[in-house]
C-alpha cells in the first residue's frame, strides 16, 4: 500500500496507459483522419479501451506469474544450498534424505543462531525479498524472462515465441508512432518530396535509426534510462494536458459537442462531459506536479549491474 503513495508509480501507470492506447503520440489522430465523417468514434473509444485494459490485465497475470516462478526457484535453490552446507557440517546426524525443504524451513531455520549461520556460511533465504527484487524494463525482458524460460518444458519453443512477441510489439509501436509523425508532415507539405509517403517514411526511419545507435553503445543502458524516465513520461503528460485544455477550454466544449453530434446524431453524455471538463485535467495536473516535486526531492539515480551481487 505504501507504493500507492509514491507519485512515480502513478506517473509510470499513466505513461503505460498513454503508451498502450497511443495517447499524446499523434498516432490516434493520424489514423482517425482516415475515418469517414460519420464514423462512430464513441463506439471505437469504448471498444479500444476495453480491449486495451483486458490485454493489460492478461499480460500482468503472465508477468507476475513468471516473477513468482522465478522468486520461488531462487528461494528453493537458496534452501537447497543451506541444507547441503548444514548436512556437510553435521554428517552423522543429518543427510540429504531426512532433511526436506519444508522440514528445514519449519524446524531447523528458526533455531539457527547467528553464530551458526556465520560459521556455516548459511544464506538468508526470504521469498518476500526475492519477490521484491523483480527487475523492470530491459532487465525484465532480456534477463529475468530468459532465465525463467530456460527452465520451461520445451524451452527453445517458448524462447522463439517470446522473442517473436517482443519483435511484433516493437514493430506495432513503431508503426503507430511513425504514422503520427509521417501523416502530420505529409499534410503540412513543407517540401515537395514529402508528398511521397515511402520517401518520407524512409527518411524518418533513417533518422530514428541514427538516433537509436546511442542505445547500443557502451553507455546505452544509461541513455535508455534517461529517455524512459524523462522523454517518455513528462512530455506525454504535458502534451495530453494541453490537448484536453485546448479542446475543452480553447476550442470550447460546446463547439466540440456539436462536432460529435454531427458524427453520432447526439451529443456526448454526462460522463464524457465531466471527464473532459474536470476529471482528466485535474488528474493529469496532480500527477504531473507530484512527479516533478518527487524528482526534485529525491535525486534521480541509475542502477548499475554488479555481477558480484547477482544470485541465480
mmCIF file of C-alpha atoms in Angstrom:
data_model
loop_
_atom_site.group_PDB
_atom_site.id
_atom_site.type_symbol
_atom_site.label_atom_id
_atom_site.label_comp_id
_atom_site.label_asym_id
_atom_site.label_seq_id
_atom_site.Cartn_x
_atom_site.Cartn_y
_atom_site.Cartn_z
ATOM 1 C CA UNK A 1 0.000 0.000 0.000
ATOM 2 C CA UNK A 2 2.937 2.329 0.580
ATOM 3 C CA UNK A 3 3.755 2.163 -3.114
ATOM 4 C CA UNK A 4 0.380 3.722 -3.944
ATOM 5 C CA UNK A 5 1.527 6.914 -2.199
ATOM 6 C CA UNK A 6 4.573 7.178 -4.479
ATOM 7 C CA UNK A 7 3.924 9.746 -7.276
ATOM 8 C CA UNK A 8 6.372 7.928 -9.531
ATOM 9 C CA UNK A 9 4.108 4.874 -9.510
ATOM 10 C CA UNK A 10 1.173 6.927 -10.755
ATOM 11 C CA UNK A 11 3.353 8.634 -13.366
ATOM 12 C CA UNK A 12 4.522 5.279 -14.694
ATOM 13 C CA UNK A 13 0.953 3.966 -14.643
ATOM 14 C CA UNK A 14 -0.232 6.980 -16.636
ATOM 15 C CA UNK A 15 2.684 6.560 -19.043
ATOM 16 C CA UNK A 16 1.796 2.896 -19.547
ATOM 17 C CA UNK A 17 -1.794 3.836 -20.414
ATOM 18 C CA UNK A 18 -0.516 6.503 -22.812
ATOM 19 C CA UNK A 19 1.808 4.013 -24.489
ATOM 20 C CA UNK A 20 -0.724 1.207 -24.773
ATOM 21 C CA UNK A 21 -3.536 3.446 -26.042
ATOM 22 C CA UNK A 22 -1.258 5.668 -28.124
ATOM 23 C CA UNK A 23 -2.382 8.846 -26.359
ATOM 24 C CA UNK A 24 -0.466 12.108 -26.919
ATOM 25 C CA UNK A 25 1.690 10.498 -29.630
ATOM 26 C CA UNK A 26 -0.404 11.733 -32.522
ATOM 27 C CA UNK A 27 -0.969 8.227 -33.849
ATOM 28 C CA UNK A 28 -4.657 8.094 -32.923
ATOM 29 C CA UNK A 29 -5.296 11.480 -34.516
ATOM 30 C CA UNK A 30 -3.379 10.446 -37.631
ATOM 31 C CA UNK A 31 -5.285 7.186 -38.040
ATOM 32 C CA UNK A 32 -8.637 8.817 -37.247
ATOM 33 C CA UNK A 33 -8.077 11.294 -40.078
ATOM 34 C CA UNK A 34 -8.716 8.409 -42.488
ATOM 35 C CA UNK A 35 -12.121 7.603 -40.948
ATOM 36 C CA UNK A 36 -15.368 8.641 -42.668
ATOM 37 C CA UNK A 37 -17.082 11.762 -41.252
ATOM 38 C CA UNK A 38 -19.947 9.735 -39.740
ATOM 39 C CA UNK A 39 -17.704 7.206 -38.006
ATOM 40 C CA UNK A 40 -18.940 6.053 -34.591
ATOM 41 C CA UNK A 41 -15.985 7.393 -32.580
ATOM 42 C CA UNK A 42 -17.688 6.697 -29.237
ATOM 43 C CA UNK A 43 -18.009 3.007 -30.026
ATOM 44 C CA UNK A 44 -14.367 2.890 -31.141
ATOM 45 C CA UNK A 45 -13.186 4.631 -27.959
ATOM 46 C CA UNK A 46 -15.076 2.216 -25.691
ATOM 47 C CA UNK A 47 -14.017 -0.859 -27.671
ATOM 48 C CA UNK A 48 -10.345 0.126 -27.775
ATOM 49 C CA UNK A 49 -10.309 0.984 -24.053
ATOM 50 C CA UNK A 50 -11.902 -2.319 -23.030
ATOM 51 C CA UNK A 51 -9.579 -4.302 -25.300
ATOM 52 C CA UNK A 52 -6.535 -2.437 -24.004
ATOM 53 C CA UNK A 53 -7.433 -2.937 -20.327
ATOM 54 C CA UNK A 54 -8.227 -6.618 -20.883
ATOM 55 C CA UNK A 55 -4.908 -7.152 -22.637
ATOM 56 C CA UNK A 56 -3.028 -5.313 -19.876
ATOM 57 C CA UNK A 57 -4.685 -7.413 -17.162
ATOM 58 C CA UNK A 58 -3.889 -10.621 -19.029
ATOM 59 C CA UNK A 59 -0.276 -9.514 -19.554
ATOM 60 C CA UNK A 60 0.084 -8.616 -15.872
ATOM 61 C CA UNK A 61 -1.117 -12.093 -14.862
ATOM 62 C CA UNK A 62 1.538 -13.671 -17.065
ATOM 63 C CA UNK A 63 4.294 -11.322 -15.900
ATOM 64 C CA UNK A 64 3.603 -11.735 -12.185
ATOM 65 C CA UNK A 65 3.238 -15.492 -12.610
ATOM 66 C CA UNK A 66 6.686 -15.610 -14.199
ATOM 67 C CA UNK A 67 8.159 -13.353 -11.498
ATOM 68 C CA UNK A 68 6.606 -15.557 -8.813
ATOM 69 C CA UNK A 69 8.015 -18.656 -10.504
ATOM 70 C CA UNK A 70 11.468 -17.054 -10.596
ATOM 71 C CA UNK A 71 11.292 -15.976 -6.942
ATOM 72 C CA UNK A 72 10.191 -19.473 -5.884
ATOM 73 C CA UNK A 73 13.100 -21.035 -7.747
ATOM 74 C CA UNK A 74 15.542 -18.608 -6.150
ATOM 75 C CA UNK A 75 14.114 -19.392 -2.721
ATOM 76 C CA UNK A 76 14.236 -23.182 -3.286
ATOM 77 C CA UNK A 77 17.827 -23.025 -4.562
ATOM 78 C CA UNK A 78 18.824 -20.971 -1.519
ATOM 79 C CA UNK A 79 17.230 -23.541 0.825
ATOM 80 C CA UNK A 80 18.952 -26.402 -1.025
ATOM 81 C CA UNK A 81 22.356 -24.730 -0.643
ATOM 82 C CA UNK A 82 21.767 -24.195 3.073
ATOM 83 C CA UNK A 83 20.680 -27.824 3.506
ATOM 84 C CA UNK A 84 23.817 -29.030 1.753
ATOM 85 C CA UNK A 85 26.021 -26.878 3.996
ATOM 86 C CA UNK A 86 24.128 -27.963 7.126
ATOM 87 C CA UNK A 87 24.415 -31.663 6.260
ATOM 88 C CA UNK A 88 28.126 -31.261 5.478
ATOM 89 C CA UNK A 89 28.651 -29.692 8.940
ATOM 90 C CA UNK A 90 26.774 -32.487 10.774
ATOM 91 C CA UNK A 91 27.284 -35.627 8.658
ATOM 92 C CA UNK A 92 26.496 -38.073 11.449
ATOM 93 C CA UNK A 93 23.179 -36.517 12.442
ATOM 94 C CA UNK A 94 21.687 -35.474 9.125
ATOM 95 C CA UNK A 95 21.754 -36.392 5.458
ATOM 96 C CA UNK A 96 20.085 -35.120 2.294
ATOM 97 C CA UNK A 97 17.280 -37.669 2.544
ATOM 98 C CA UNK A 98 15.960 -36.890 6.021
ATOM 99 C CA UNK A 99 16.049 -33.082 5.598
ATOM 100 C CA UNK A 100 13.451 -31.816 3.186
ATOM 101 C CA UNK A 101 12.865 -28.188 2.326
ATOM 102 C CA UNK A 102 9.709 -27.973 4.431
ATOM 103 C CA UNK A 103 11.432 -29.680 7.378
ATOM 104 C CA UNK A 104 14.386 -27.279 7.160
ATOM 105 C CA UNK A 105 12.101 -24.217 6.968
ATOM 106 C CA UNK A 106 9.831 -25.278 9.841
ATOM 107 C CA UNK A 107 12.254 -26.966 12.270
ATOM 108 C CA UNK A 108 15.867 -26.027 11.550
ATOM 109 C CA UNK A 109 15.924 -22.496 10.137
ATOM 110 C CA UNK A 110 14.068 -20.864 13.078
ATOM 111 C CA UNK A 111 16.526 -22.404 15.585
ATOM 112 C CA UNK A 112 19.754 -21.436 13.819
ATOM 113 C CA UNK A 113 21.731 -18.868 15.788
ATOM 114 C CA UNK A 114 23.699 -16.035 14.253
ATOM 115 C CA UNK A 115 26.984 -17.738 15.212
ATOM 116 C CA UNK A 116 25.931 -20.944 13.485
ATOM 117 C CA UNK A 117 24.805 -19.041 10.438
ATOM 118 C CA UNK A 118 28.154 -17.243 10.290
ATOM 119 C CA UNK A 119 30.275 -20.340 10.910
ATOM 120 C CA UNK A 120 28.450 -22.439 8.307
ATOM 121 C CA UNK A 121 28.162 -19.507 5.876
ATOM 122 C CA UNK A 122 24.409 -20.011 5.585
ATOM 123 C CA UNK A 123 22.436 -17.662 3.394
ATOM 124 C CA UNK A 124 19.366 -15.696 4.446
ATOM 125 C CA UNK A 125 16.539 -17.104 2.329
ATOM 126 C CA UNK A 126 13.418 -14.975 2.022
ATOM 127 C CA UNK A 127 10.688 -15.453 -0.546
ATOM 128 C CA UNK A 128 9.389 -11.923 0.111
ATOM 129 C CA UNK A 129 12.791 -10.385 -0.646
ATOM 130 C CA UNK A 130 13.109 -12.431 -3.833
ATOM 131 C CA UNK A 131 9.693 -11.186 -4.936
ATOM 132 C CA UNK A 132 10.721 -7.586 -4.192
ATOM 133 C CA UNK A 133 13.811 -7.956 -6.377
ATOM 134 C CA UNK A 134 11.753 -8.060 -9.565
ATOM 135 C CA UNK A 135 13.511 -6.387 -12.474
ATOM 136 C CA UNK A 136 11.980 -3.815 -14.797
ATOM 137 C CA UNK A 137 12.456 -2.556 -18.336
ATOM 138 C CA UNK A 138 15.097 -4.325 -20.402
ATOM 139 C CA UNK A 139 16.206 -6.340 -17.373
ATOM 140 C CA UNK A 140 12.737 -7.868 -17.103
ATOM 141 C CA UNK A 141 12.531 -8.812 -20.783
ATOM 142 C CA UNK A 142 16.087 -9.908 -21.529
ATOM 143 C CA UNK A 143 17.352 -11.237 -18.184
ATOM 144 C CA UNK A 144 14.551 -12.364 -15.876
ATOM 145 C CA UNK A 145 12.252 -13.819 -18.528
ATOM 146 C CA UNK A 146 15.076 -15.580 -20.335
ATOM 147 C CA UNK A 147 16.239 -17.179 -17.080
ATOM 148 C CA UNK A 148 12.740 -18.454 -16.401
ATOM 149 C CA UNK A 149 12.042 -19.626 -19.949
ATOM 150 C CA UNK A 150 15.160 -21.809 -19.876
ATOM 151 C CA UNK A 151 13.540 -23.851 -17.100
ATOM 152 C CA UNK A 152 10.262 -24.342 -19.001
ATOM 153 C CA UNK A 153 9.499 -27.633 -20.758
ATOM 154 C CA UNK A 154 10.430 -27.378 -24.448
ATOM 155 C CA UNK A 155 12.410 -24.211 -23.676
ATOM 156 C CA UNK A 156 13.513 -23.451 -27.304
ATOM 157 C CA UNK A 157 9.878 -23.245 -28.436
ATOM 158 C CA UNK A 158 8.923 -20.778 -25.698
ATOM 159 C CA UNK A 159 12.079 -18.747 -26.344
ATOM 160 C CA UNK A 160 11.191 -18.328 -30.014
ATOM 161 C CA UNK A 161 7.582 -17.416 -29.174
ATOM 162 C CA UNK A 162 8.672 -14.906 -26.521
ATOM 163 C CA UNK A 163 11.129 -13.030 -28.722
ATOM 164 C CA UNK A 164 8.728 -13.062 -31.662
ATOM 165 C CA UNK A 165 6.249 -11.380 -29.320
ATOM 166 C CA UNK A 166 8.830 -8.711 -28.443
ATOM 167 C CA UNK A 167 9.528 -8.171 -32.153
ATOM 168 C CA UNK A 168 5.855 -7.748 -33.034
ATOM 169 C CA UNK A 169 5.313 -5.402 -30.074
ATOM 170 C CA UNK A 170 8.245 -3.252 -31.189
ATOM 171 C CA UNK A 171 7.067 -3.162 -34.807
ATOM 172 C CA UNK A 172 3.496 -2.358 -33.773
ATOM 173 C CA UNK A 173 4.653 0.527 -31.575
ATOM 174 C CA UNK A 174 6.922 1.805 -34.335
ATOM 175 C CA UNK A 175 4.127 1.756 -36.925
ATOM 176 C CA UNK A 176 1.795 3.796 -34.738
ATOM 177 C CA UNK A 177 4.417 6.347 -33.720
ATOM 178 C CA UNK A 178 5.831 6.734 -37.224
ATOM 179 C CA UNK A 179 2.386 7.155 -38.771
ATOM 180 C CA UNK A 180 1.597 10.037 -36.418
ATOM 181 C CA UNK A 181 4.717 11.926 -37.484
ATOM 182 C CA UNK A 182 4.571 10.985 -41.159
ATOM 183 C CA UNK A 183 0.920 11.960 -41.598
ATOM 184 C CA UNK A 184 1.466 15.350 -39.949
ATOM 185 C CA UNK A 185 4.495 16.156 -42.100
ATOM 186 C CA UNK A 186 2.757 14.936 -45.265
ATOM 187 C CA UNK A 187 -0.256 17.157 -44.573
ATOM 188 C CA UNK A 188 1.966 20.189 -43.929
ATOM 189 C CA UNK A 189 3.763 19.703 -47.287
ATOM 190 C CA UNK A 190 6.850 21.586 -46.125
ATOM 191 C CA UNK A 191 8.824 20.172 -49.051
ATOM 192 C CA UNK A 192 7.601 18.683 -52.351
ATOM 193 C CA UNK A 193 9.278 15.330 -51.725
ATOM 194 C CA UNK A 194 7.235 14.859 -48.557
ATOM 195 C CA UNK A 195 4.207 14.081 -50.723
ATOM 196 C CA UNK A 196 5.833 10.734 -51.469
ATOM 197 C CA UNK A 197 4.880 8.664 -48.421
ATOM 198 C CA UNK A 198 7.502 5.966 -48.959
ATOM 199 C CA UNK A 199 10.312 8.544 -49.216
ATOM 200 C CA UNK A 200 9.104 10.379 -46.104
ATOM 201 C CA UNK A 201 8.869 7.102 -44.169
ATOM 202 C CA UNK A 202 12.373 6.096 -45.266
ATOM 203 C CA UNK A 203 13.719 9.478 -44.154
ATOM 204 C CA UNK A 204 12.061 9.277 -40.726
ATOM 205 C CA UNK A 205 13.189 5.676 -40.206
ATOM 206 C CA UNK A 206 16.773 6.618 -41.104
ATOM 207 C CA UNK A 207 16.776 9.497 -38.622
ATOM 208 C CA UNK A 208 15.330 7.231 -35.929
ATOM 209 C CA UNK A 209 17.927 4.577 -36.709
ATOM 210 C CA UNK A 210 20.805 7.035 -36.324
ATOM 211 C CA UNK A 211 19.416 8.338 -33.025
ATOM 212 C CA UNK A 212 18.845 4.780 -31.802
ATOM 213 C CA UNK A 213 22.513 3.885 -32.268
ATOM 214 C CA UNK A 214 23.293 5.560 -28.939
ATOM 215 C CA UNK A 215 21.243 2.862 -27.203
ATOM 216 C CA UNK A 216 23.600 0.075 -28.324
ATOM 217 C CA UNK A 217 26.816 1.777 -27.231
ATOM 218 C CA UNK A 218 28.673 1.065 -24.005
ATOM 219 C CA UNK A 219 26.539 3.650 -22.199
ATOM 220 C CA UNK A 220 23.377 2.543 -23.982
ATOM 221 C CA UNK A 221 21.563 1.416 -20.846
ATOM 222 C CA UNK A 222 22.159 4.841 -19.309
ATOM 223 C CA UNK A 223 20.577 6.573 -22.326
ATOM 224 C CA UNK A 224 17.662 4.120 -22.290
ATOM 225 C CA UNK A 225 17.059 5.021 -18.637
ATOM 226 C CA UNK A 226 17.261 8.767 -19.370
ATOM 227 C CA UNK A 227 14.829 8.549 -22.277
ATOM 228 C CA UNK A 228 12.497 6.233 -20.383
ATOM 229 C CA UNK A 229 12.496 8.453 -17.277
ATOM 230 C CA UNK A 230 12.116 11.841 -18.953
ATOM 231 C CA UNK A 231 11.477 11.738 -22.713
ATOM 232 C CA UNK A 232 8.619 9.244 -22.458
ATOM 233 C CA UNK A 233 6.893 10.398 -19.283
ATOM 234 C CA UNK A 234 6.724 14.138 -18.576
ATOM 235 C CA UNK A 235 6.388 15.234 -22.231
ATOM 236 C CA UNK A 236 3.468 12.839 -22.747
ATOM 237 C CA UNK A 237 1.666 14.193 -19.695
ATOM 238 C CA UNK A 238 2.237 17.785 -20.806
ATOM 239 C CA UNK A 239 1.098 17.113 -24.380
ATOM 240 C CA UNK A 240 -2.031 15.265 -23.204
ATOM 241 C CA UNK A 241 -2.849 18.043 -20.731
ATOM 242 C CA UNK A 242 -2.562 20.721 -23.414
ATOM 243 C CA UNK A 243 -4.674 18.622 -25.782
ATOM 244 C CA UNK A 244 -7.500 18.386 -23.237
ATOM 245 C CA UNK A 245 -7.260 22.047 -22.247
ATOM 246 C CA UNK A 246 -7.069 23.104 -25.895
ATOM 247 C CA UNK A 247 -10.188 21.191 -26.898
ATOM 248 C CA UNK A 248 -12.295 21.881 -23.801
ATOM 249 C CA UNK A 249 -11.367 25.464 -22.915
ATOM 250 C CA UNK A 250 -9.841 26.967 -26.078
ATOM 251 C CA UNK A 251 -11.817 25.313 -28.864
ATOM 252 C CA UNK A 252 -14.725 25.223 -26.362
ATOM 253 C CA UNK A 253 -16.574 22.129 -25.247
ATOM 254 C CA UNK A 254 -19.899 23.301 -26.762
ATOM 255 C CA UNK A 255 -18.382 23.501 -30.227
ATOM 256 C CA UNK A 256 -16.754 20.100 -29.704
ATOM 257 C CA UNK A 257 -20.112 18.635 -28.624
ATOM 258 C CA UNK A 258 -21.699 19.931 -31.847
ATOM 259 C CA UNK A 259 -18.969 18.206 -33.854
ATOM 260 C CA UNK A 260 -19.683 14.939 -32.045
ATOM 261 C CA UNK A 261 -23.420 15.404 -32.623
ATOM 262 C CA UNK A 262 -22.825 15.751 -36.368
ATOM 263 C CA UNK A 263 -20.992 12.420 -36.297
ATOM 264 C CA UNK A 264 -23.221 10.420 -33.941
ATOM 265 C CA UNK A 265 -26.534 12.223 -34.143
ATOM 266 C CA UNK A 266 -26.458 13.075 -30.437
ATOM 267 C CA UNK A 267 -24.229 14.949 -28.016
ATOM 268 C CA UNK A 268 -21.933 13.080 -25.587
ATOM 269 C CA UNK A 269 -23.481 12.127 -22.244
ATOM 270 C CA UNK A 270 -22.841 13.499 -18.773
ATOM 271 C CA UNK A 271 -19.988 11.057 -18.090
ATOM 272 C CA UNK A 272 -17.987 12.342 -21.042
ATOM 273 C CA UNK A 273 -18.691 15.954 -20.143
ATOM 274 C CA UNK A 274 -17.474 15.596 -16.556
ATOM 275 C CA UNK A 275 -14.433 13.581 -17.618
ATOM 276 C CA UNK A 276 -13.329 16.055 -20.282
ATOM 277 C CA UNK A 277 -14.041 19.178 -18.252
ATOM 278 C CA UNK A 278 -12.740 18.230 -14.815
ATOM 279 C CA UNK A 279 -11.550 14.675 -14.117
ATOM 280 C CA UNK A 280 -8.880 14.287 -16.817
ATOM 281 C CA UNK A 281 -7.280 17.756 -16.468
ATOM 282 C CA UNK A 282 -7.239 17.600 -12.657
ATOM 283 C CA UNK A 283 -5.752 14.088 -12.547
ATOM 284 C CA UNK A 284 -3.027 14.965 -15.044
ATOM 285 C CA UNK A 285 -2.132 18.183 -13.227
ATOM 286 C CA UNK A 286 -1.936 16.405 -9.865
ATOM 287 C CA UNK A 287 0.183 13.533 -11.203
ATOM 288 C CA UNK A 288 2.456 15.900 -13.128
ATOM 289 C CA UNK A 289 3.083 18.259 -10.191
ATOM 290 C CA UNK A 290 3.557 15.417 -7.704
ATOM 291 C CA UNK A 291 6.017 13.709 -10.033
ATOM 292 C CA UNK A 292 8.015 16.890 -10.584
ATOM 293 C CA UNK A 293 8.216 17.521 -6.839
ATOM 294 C CA UNK A 294 9.248 13.900 -6.296
ATOM 295 C CA UNK A 295 12.031 14.230 -8.870
ATOM 296 C CA UNK A 296 13.298 17.381 -7.154
ATOM 297 C CA UNK A 297 13.145 15.996 -3.610
ATOM 298 C CA UNK A 298 14.514 12.540 -4.466
ATOM 299 C CA UNK A 299 17.600 12.715 -6.728
ATOM 300 C CA UNK A 300 17.500 10.659 -9.897
ATOM 301 C CA UNK A 301 19.685 7.557 -9.577
ATOM 302 C CA UNK A 302 20.952 4.992 -12.055
ATOM 303 C CA UNK A 303 21.299 1.353 -11.015
ATOM 304 C CA UNK A 304 24.492 -0.320 -12.158
ATOM 305 C CA UNK A 305 24.942 -4.007 -12.861
ATOM 306 C CA UNK A 306 27.097 -5.710 -10.236
ATOM 307 C CA UNK A 307 27.976 -9.268 -11.187
ATOM 308 C CA UNK A 308 29.272 -9.999 -7.670
ATOM 309 C CA UNK A 309 25.847 -9.394 -6.130
ATOM 310 C CA UNK A 310 23.821 -11.355 -8.664
ATOM 311 C CA UNK A 311 22.371 -14.560 -7.250
ATOM 312 C CA UNK A 312 20.794 -17.072 -9.621
#
